[in-house]
Amino acid sequence: MRAKGAEMPGKDCVKVAVRVRPFNKRERDAGGRCIISMTSSTITIQDPRNSQSPRSFCFDYAYWSHSGFTRDCSGLYIPEEPGGRYADQGSVFQDLGEGILENALQGYNATLLAYGQTGSGKSYSMVGYGPNKGLVPTLSDKLFQAIRANQDSRQCQVFFSMLEIYNEQVVDLLSRGSRSPGGLRVREEQQRGFYVEGLRRVPCDSAPQVEQLMEQGTRMRTTATTHMNANSSRSHMLIILQLKQIFSEESITKQSNINLVDLAGSERQRVSGSEADRLKEGTAINLSLTTLGNVIRSGRDLPSTPTCHQKLFLYSYILSSTAFCIPTSLISSPSSSSSSSCSALADVAVGKKVVHIPYRDSVLTKLLQSALGGNSRTVMIAALSPADICYEESISTLRYAERAKRIQNRAVVNESPTERLVKELKAENARLLQRLSRLGQEGRRAEDETKELRRLLTHNELQIRAIQTLWEQHLQEALKDWEQQYATITQERRMMQMHPYILNINEDTQLSGVVKLFIQEGEWDIGLSDSSPRSISIRGLGIQDRHAVFINVQRRVYLTPLAGSNVIVNGTPISQKTELQHLDRLILGSNSTYLFIGYPSERGGDDWSRYDYDYFQSELAAAEGINLHSLCDSSAVPSQTDPSLLAVFYDYIKLMPMVAEANQMSQELHKGVEFKLEIKNLALSDSKGHDLQKEIAVRVTSLENKQVWLWSKAKFVNRKFLMEELYQQHHTERNGEGTARAPMPRDRDPFWDPLEPLLLGSAHLWLQSLAFRIALEEQLEVLGSEGTEEAILQAQLLPCSPTGLTLGEDDILIDPSELLGRRLDFQLVLDQCCGLRWVQQARNRGVQIGFRMFDSAQPLYTPAVWHNVNPLLDQRVHFTSLHTSQGLLEHLQTSALVLELWGLQEGCRDMVSSLEGVRMTSEGCFIIDQAGATETATLSCSLRALQQDVEELRNTNAALKTENNTLRDQLNTTRTGAEWGRGRSEVRGSSLRPSCDAEFARALKVFYHSMTSVRVQLQRLRRHRPSEESDLLGLRLFVDEQGGLLRDFSELLEQSVSSLKQDVAAIVRRKRERSGIWS
């Protein structure tokens, strides 16, 4: 159902919509898997690592834009079938945009927030692309259509403003002057609320003017981003449409603000305890988004308090014509730290009284105060990527949106007193005229009073004229600017059809293709300097005053880098004159990326859209030997690629430009530090030989003393933001725009960190020989994270006695299961480490070996050895298992001991073995296999008891065999008697009873048949053994099965013997009864 403004009650919850975009190019190339499903307004997301526990969220609107669409001849994306589930731009506007428009026309403030990770489709929903217009241009079209439809009943005035917030600085994207240091100031007045001082408001009377201003603001945003060394994905963009409706007949003016906010990327950093940074992420770059999250968490379920209506006077309105005004919200928020607000957030979540809402903690939340718990009707659209590699960011976005839908606002119609004031001035003028008329009729000559009355009358008329002509003056000025901009655009289009040029490529697709630098005939210097008439001025990190030279001769374009400049063409650095071809990729300086567009005759119908920011970075990574094929098994099908490997690859190409920028800042700030990307655990595996999860890390090296740090991705990103702040301060001081500051203390320097031990690599010592009590001596190759050989380690595994004496060949076991329940002793001997590459690079370094045996509570470390490439370790550690369990036996047969090589540097503390939780014998042996010792002993006793029962059954079987032989002898005797009886029967005649021999034979036959079943059951008992791979649970199941087999065996045996005894007893009884006849 559409959320219409007229149907909204006075107390409004924030409406939340979720939109799922299609796979982008890199996700398709990598065989990404969709993990999001949608039913009605319910979103379900599956963890790719645990598909058994999906999470579901319910929102006001849910839009499926992932699949089921096609592109018509005009380039518009539409559903494949009429009534299909695909949600196009029109559907989104129908539900969200129309409600915002209707609210604004009724005089309410309205706000639309777009939230999601970078590349999730926020800008597409807000701005759109090509014919697929987003919410902002469509809203402006519909707004001016509504204005024209109602022009007879009201006069409408529309003002447009556009600003960007980066690093807590506000940049006016429509400013005609130079950017002021520190950005524009955000001020607060009791009646006006928070507002941006000096923000330009441009009058508009048509939708094309709004689109033109958006293009102008986008161009300014691109330039400002380059100038500030800013990442556009970390900046917020606000578009403000102020609508003023003057109803002449009712003498009422309604004024509403439409705030359209494209929030910064919501990337979620995976931070664990090991990744904690001593410099907290309190940087201003992330402050706005963090504070917005705090406000949303604390702003839900706000208590409803009456809204204070604004009272604006004539001169405050006139003065505010150059300032963006946000009405004061109901909830005032005293200045306090964000930490104190966290307790209040928890209180609000459980329905307690609100103590503090941290609106004042950031620029963004100040300007959005009315949208979050104040005087506005607010809609949030959360954009999602459906790919499995974006799970962490997508689930974070869904949680964020779920909290936002609980925020409650209380919106009111904003009526300006301007028209009432005009009416009052006109009434006052009428009274003054009547008074002057009476003075004239009475014939009084009160000249002084008459002059005063005429002065007041003239003053009131001037005020009325100022109010009525203010809009026309502003509109005329805006039209002049619009004409100038139109002339500039026309000139640019003409140049595009005449000359080659380079086109900027930005991480934000909305900012790509905005800047076009034309290369006309002749030589053109490109760089920071613009002093020469034949120079092309660009800004960015690593750009020199004269960076390179473009030469355009005979319709061929050449690029020549100058000394000391960094120029990369198609992923390869160049140092000499190079001819450029159409669609060549250029990187100037650290990360200024451009696409070369050749002469119109060379262009044809090429698709330029595939050369996006990721393409540039992937090309650079491929030049360094990093691509998906190198990370994944070459035989693997793309759709079966591990999502973690894809995430590592995309993290790598995402961090590449950041590392280049960090290196450039280090160079310009004279920090003497070099950054280099690494893929952690690329060639390492765990104790069972399984690959470890791969992660991105940044190796930091001091060029002066060769000190090395290894930073996680999260830590480097945080430090990069801090470096940017430090660089901006340095840049401001160098240009004389600020006061010089004292040198930064080393503990606050983002380029420095205390030294810590570094994991250089690992080696695997397989333990299988211990299961047979066979000694092992190995020379192990210690491999680094990326597969490089760091050292050779000589190690031994020696089975021994409890006193440490080495066992001989007579103690070797053929069946490892014989160890179960018995004591096992062995020694690990580390003899020597040879060819230490770590120490070869710097002699003032040292190493230690660390390892953890089976279930040891703490890792153990060898003593540190320093300044030696081939150090002798001579370490011997005795381990003991008092009762060998099935778990330990399996570990010995299938696993290895991972020996980690740790690097030490001067000023770095040695790693010390902690004995907390470690048990040792009186001889000083480390006890392992503690958890299963008691239970294993119990199971061993049960097994021995079962073996005893089997032995008793064997003895019983032997006794039965003896008894069977005896019975067979008796049968033979009976047969002899039968022959003698048959002779007598011939004498006595045919009336004699038949012999008992047949009955006895039948009884023996039945017994033999039953004993066959008993023998089969006995063979099953003999063959039934526990599996070598069984754990403790498996042993429990074996004991239960063995007990069942024993019960079946005893029942069969008892039944067979009992039946035989009964039959024999009956035969003997009948024989005795017949003995009188036979005798």
PDB file of N, CA and C in Angstrom, residues 19-28 32 34 63-70 77 86-87 89 119-121 124-125 383-387 390:
ATOM      1  N   ARG A  19      15.517  -2.274  -0.737  1.00  0.00           N
ATOM      2  CA  ARG A  19      15.597  -2.592  -2.165  1.00  0.00           C
ATOM      3  C   ARG A  19      16.828  -3.450  -2.434  1.00  0.00           C
ATOM      4  N   VAL A  20      16.635  -4.537  -3.164  1.00  0.00           N
ATOM      5  CA  VAL A  20      17.717  -5.476  -3.488  1.00  0.00           C
ATOM      6  C   VAL A  20      18.087  -5.268  -4.952  1.00  0.00           C
ATOM      7  N   ARG A  21      19.331  -4.935  -5.202  1.00  0.00           N
ATOM      8  CA  ARG A  21      19.791  -4.633  -6.561  1.00  0.00           C
ATOM      9  C   ARG A  21      20.265  -5.901  -7.275  1.00  0.00           C
ATOM     10  N   PRO A  22      20.478  -5.832  -8.602  1.00  0.00           N
ATOM     11  CA  PRO A  22      21.069  -6.968  -9.330  1.00  0.00           C
ATOM     12  C   PRO A  22      22.548  -7.128  -8.980  1.00  0.00           C
ATOM     13  N   PHE A  23      23.105  -8.265  -9.387  1.00  0.00           N
ATOM     14  CA  PHE A  23      24.547  -8.451  -9.250  1.00  0.00           C
ATOM     15  C   PHE A  23      25.271  -7.419 -10.105  1.00  0.00           C
ATOM     16  N   ASN A  24      26.371  -6.903  -9.592  1.00  0.00           N
ATOM     17  CA  ASN A  24      27.195  -6.041 -10.432  1.00  0.00           C
ATOM     18  C   ASN A  24      28.204  -6.903 -11.201  1.00  0.00           C
ATOM     19  N   LYS A  25      29.027  -6.259 -11.983  1.00  0.00           N
ATOM     20  CA  LYS A  25      29.925  -6.988 -12.876  1.00  0.00           C
ATOM     21  C   LYS A  25      30.879  -7.894 -12.108  1.00  0.00           C
ATOM     22  N   ARG A  26      31.481  -7.380 -11.058  1.00  0.00           N
ATOM     23  CA  ARG A  26      32.467  -8.197 -10.349  1.00  0.00           C
ATOM     24  C   ARG A  26      31.808  -9.381  -9.664  1.00  0.00           C
ATOM     25  N   GLU A  27      30.563  -9.226  -9.208  1.00  0.00           N
ATOM     26  CA  GLU A  27      29.866 -10.347  -8.577  1.00  0.00           C
ATOM     27  C   GLU A  27      29.472 -11.389  -9.606  1.00  0.00           C
ATOM     28  N   ARG A  28      29.073 -10.956 -10.782  1.00  0.00           N
ATOM     29  CA  ARG A  28      28.763 -11.916 -11.850  1.00  0.00           C
ATOM     30  C   ARG A  28      30.011 -12.658 -12.299  1.00  0.00           C
ATOM     31  N   GLY A  32      28.941 -15.027  -8.082  1.00  0.00           N
ATOM     32  CA  GLY A  32      28.297 -14.745  -6.797  1.00  0.00           C
ATOM     33  C   GLY A  32      26.970 -15.475  -6.658  1.00  0.00           C
ATOM     34  N   CYS A  34      23.189 -15.623  -4.741  1.00  0.00           N
ATOM     35  CA  CYS A  34      22.186 -14.770  -4.089  1.00  0.00           C
ATOM     36  C   CYS A  34      21.789 -15.393  -2.760  1.00  0.00           C
ATOM     37  N   TYR A  63      11.395  -4.113  -2.080  1.00  0.00           N
ATOM     38  CA  TYR A  63      11.474  -4.043  -3.550  1.00  0.00           C
ATOM     39  C   TYR A  63      12.494  -5.042  -4.066  1.00  0.00           C
ATOM     40  N   TRP A  64      12.010  -5.954  -4.917  1.00  0.00           N
ATOM     41  CA  TRP A  64      12.880  -6.945  -5.552  1.00  0.00           C
ATOM     42  C   TRP A  64      13.309  -6.408  -6.919  1.00  0.00           C
ATOM     43  N   SER A  65      14.536  -5.909  -6.997  1.00  0.00           N
ATOM     44  CA  SER A  65      15.079  -5.395  -8.254  1.00  0.00           C
ATOM     45  C   SER A  65      16.286  -6.211  -8.692  1.00  0.00           C
ATOM     46  N   HIS A  66      16.388  -7.439  -8.191  1.00  0.00           N
ATOM     47  CA  HIS A  66      17.558  -8.281  -8.477  1.00  0.00           C
ATOM     48  C   HIS A  66      17.427  -8.996  -9.823  1.00  0.00           C
ATOM     49  N   SER A  67      16.243  -9.446 -10.157  1.00  0.00           N
ATOM     50  CA  SER A  67      16.073 -10.249 -11.373  1.00  0.00           C
ATOM     51  C   SER A  67      14.660 -10.031 -11.901  1.00  0.00           C
ATOM     52  N   GLY A  68      14.387 -10.664 -13.049  1.00  0.00           N
ATOM     53  CA  GLY A  68      13.062 -10.590 -13.639  1.00  0.00           C
ATOM     54  C   GLY A  68      12.805  -9.307 -14.394  1.00  0.00           C
ATOM     55  N   PHE A  69      13.843  -8.716 -14.995  1.00  0.00           N
ATOM     56  CA  PHE A  69      13.666  -7.465 -15.726  1.00  0.00           C
ATOM     57  C   PHE A  69      14.315  -7.574 -17.098  1.00  0.00           C
ATOM     58  N   THR A  70      13.913  -6.647 -17.953  1.00  0.00           N
ATOM     59  CA  THR A  70      14.498  -6.543 -19.277  1.00  0.00           C
ATOM     60  C   THR A  70      14.649  -5.067 -19.621  1.00  0.00           C
ATOM     61  N   TYR A  77      14.540   0.016 -17.796  1.00  0.00           N
ATOM     62  CA  TYR A  77      14.420  -1.326 -17.226  1.00  0.00           C
ATOM     63  C   TYR A  77      12.977  -1.544 -16.781  1.00  0.00           C
ATOM     64  N   TYR A  86       9.551  -7.727 -10.423  1.00  0.00           N
ATOM     65  CA  TYR A  86      10.606  -6.729 -10.514  1.00  0.00           C
ATOM     66  C   TYR A  86      10.054  -5.333 -10.199  1.00  0.00           C
ATOM     67  N   ALA A  87      10.743  -4.621  -9.314  1.00  0.00           N
ATOM     68  CA  ALA A  87      10.352  -3.259  -8.923  1.00  0.00           C
ATOM     69  C   ALA A  87      11.233  -2.270  -9.664  1.00  0.00           C
ATOM     70  N   GLN A  89      12.031   1.789 -11.260  1.00  0.00           N
ATOM     71  CA  GLN A  89      12.119   3.102 -10.629  1.00  0.00           C
ATOM     72  C   GLN A  89      10.736   3.718 -10.415  1.00  0.00           C
ATOM     73  N   GLY A 119      28.173   1.022  -3.322  1.00  0.00           N
ATOM     74  CA  GLY A 119      27.872   0.157  -4.452  1.00  0.00           C
ATOM     75  C   GLY A 119      26.615  -0.670  -4.288  1.00  0.00           C
ATOM     76  N   SER A 120      25.803  -0.407  -3.269  1.00  0.00           N
ATOM     77  CA  SER A 120      24.598  -1.201  -3.047  1.00  0.00           C
ATOM     78  C   SER A 120      23.407  -0.678  -3.822  1.00  0.00           C
ATOM     79  N   GLY A 121      23.537   0.473  -4.486  1.00  0.00           N
ATOM     80  CA  GLY A 121      22.449   0.995  -5.291  1.00  0.00           C
ATOM     81  C   GLY A 121      21.748   2.195  -4.691  1.00  0.00           C
ATOM     82  N   TYR A 124      21.624   4.979  -7.336  1.00  0.00           N
ATOM     83  CA  TYR A 124      20.710   4.624  -8.430  1.00  0.00           C
ATOM     84  C   TYR A 124      19.271   4.888  -8.017  1.00  0.00           C
ATOM     85  N   SER A 125      18.910   4.540  -6.787  1.00  0.00           N
ATOM     86  CA  SER A 125      17.547   4.794  -6.321  1.00  0.00           C
ATOM     87  C   SER A 125      17.295   6.283  -6.162  1.00  0.00           C
ATOM     88  N   ALA A 383      19.465   0.113   0.789  1.00  0.00           N
ATOM     89  CA  ALA A 383      19.880  -0.598  -0.424  1.00  0.00           C
ATOM     90  C   ALA A 383      20.755  -1.783  -0.054  1.00  0.00           C
ATOM     91  N   LEU A 384      20.493  -2.928  -0.675  1.00  0.00           N
ATOM     92  CA  LEU A 384      21.199  -4.165  -0.325  1.00  0.00           C
ATOM     93  C   LEU A 384      21.852  -4.774  -1.554  1.00  0.00           C
ATOM     94  N   SER A 385      23.013  -5.375  -1.325  1.00  0.00           N
ATOM     95  CA  SER A 385      23.625  -6.243  -2.323  1.00  0.00           C
ATOM     96  C   SER A 385      23.246  -7.682  -1.985  1.00  0.00           C
ATOM     97  N   PRO A 386      22.780  -8.474  -2.957  1.00  0.00           N
ATOM     98  CA  PRO A 386      22.342  -9.840  -2.653  1.00  0.00           C
ATOM     99  C   PRO A 386      23.462 -10.866  -2.663  1.00  0.00           C
ATOM    100  N   ALA A 387      24.692 -10.451  -2.949  1.00  0.00           N
ATOM    101  CA  ALA A 387      25.785 -11.419  -3.139  1.00  0.00           C
ATOM    102  C   ALA A 387      26.259 -11.974  -1.805  1.00  0.00           C
ATOM    103  N   CYS A 390      28.899 -10.123   0.273  1.00  0.00           N
ATOM    104  CA  CYS A 390      28.496  -8.886   0.960  1.00  0.00           C
ATOM    105  C   CYS A 390      27.595  -9.182   2.153  1.00  0.00           C
TER     106      CYS A 390
END
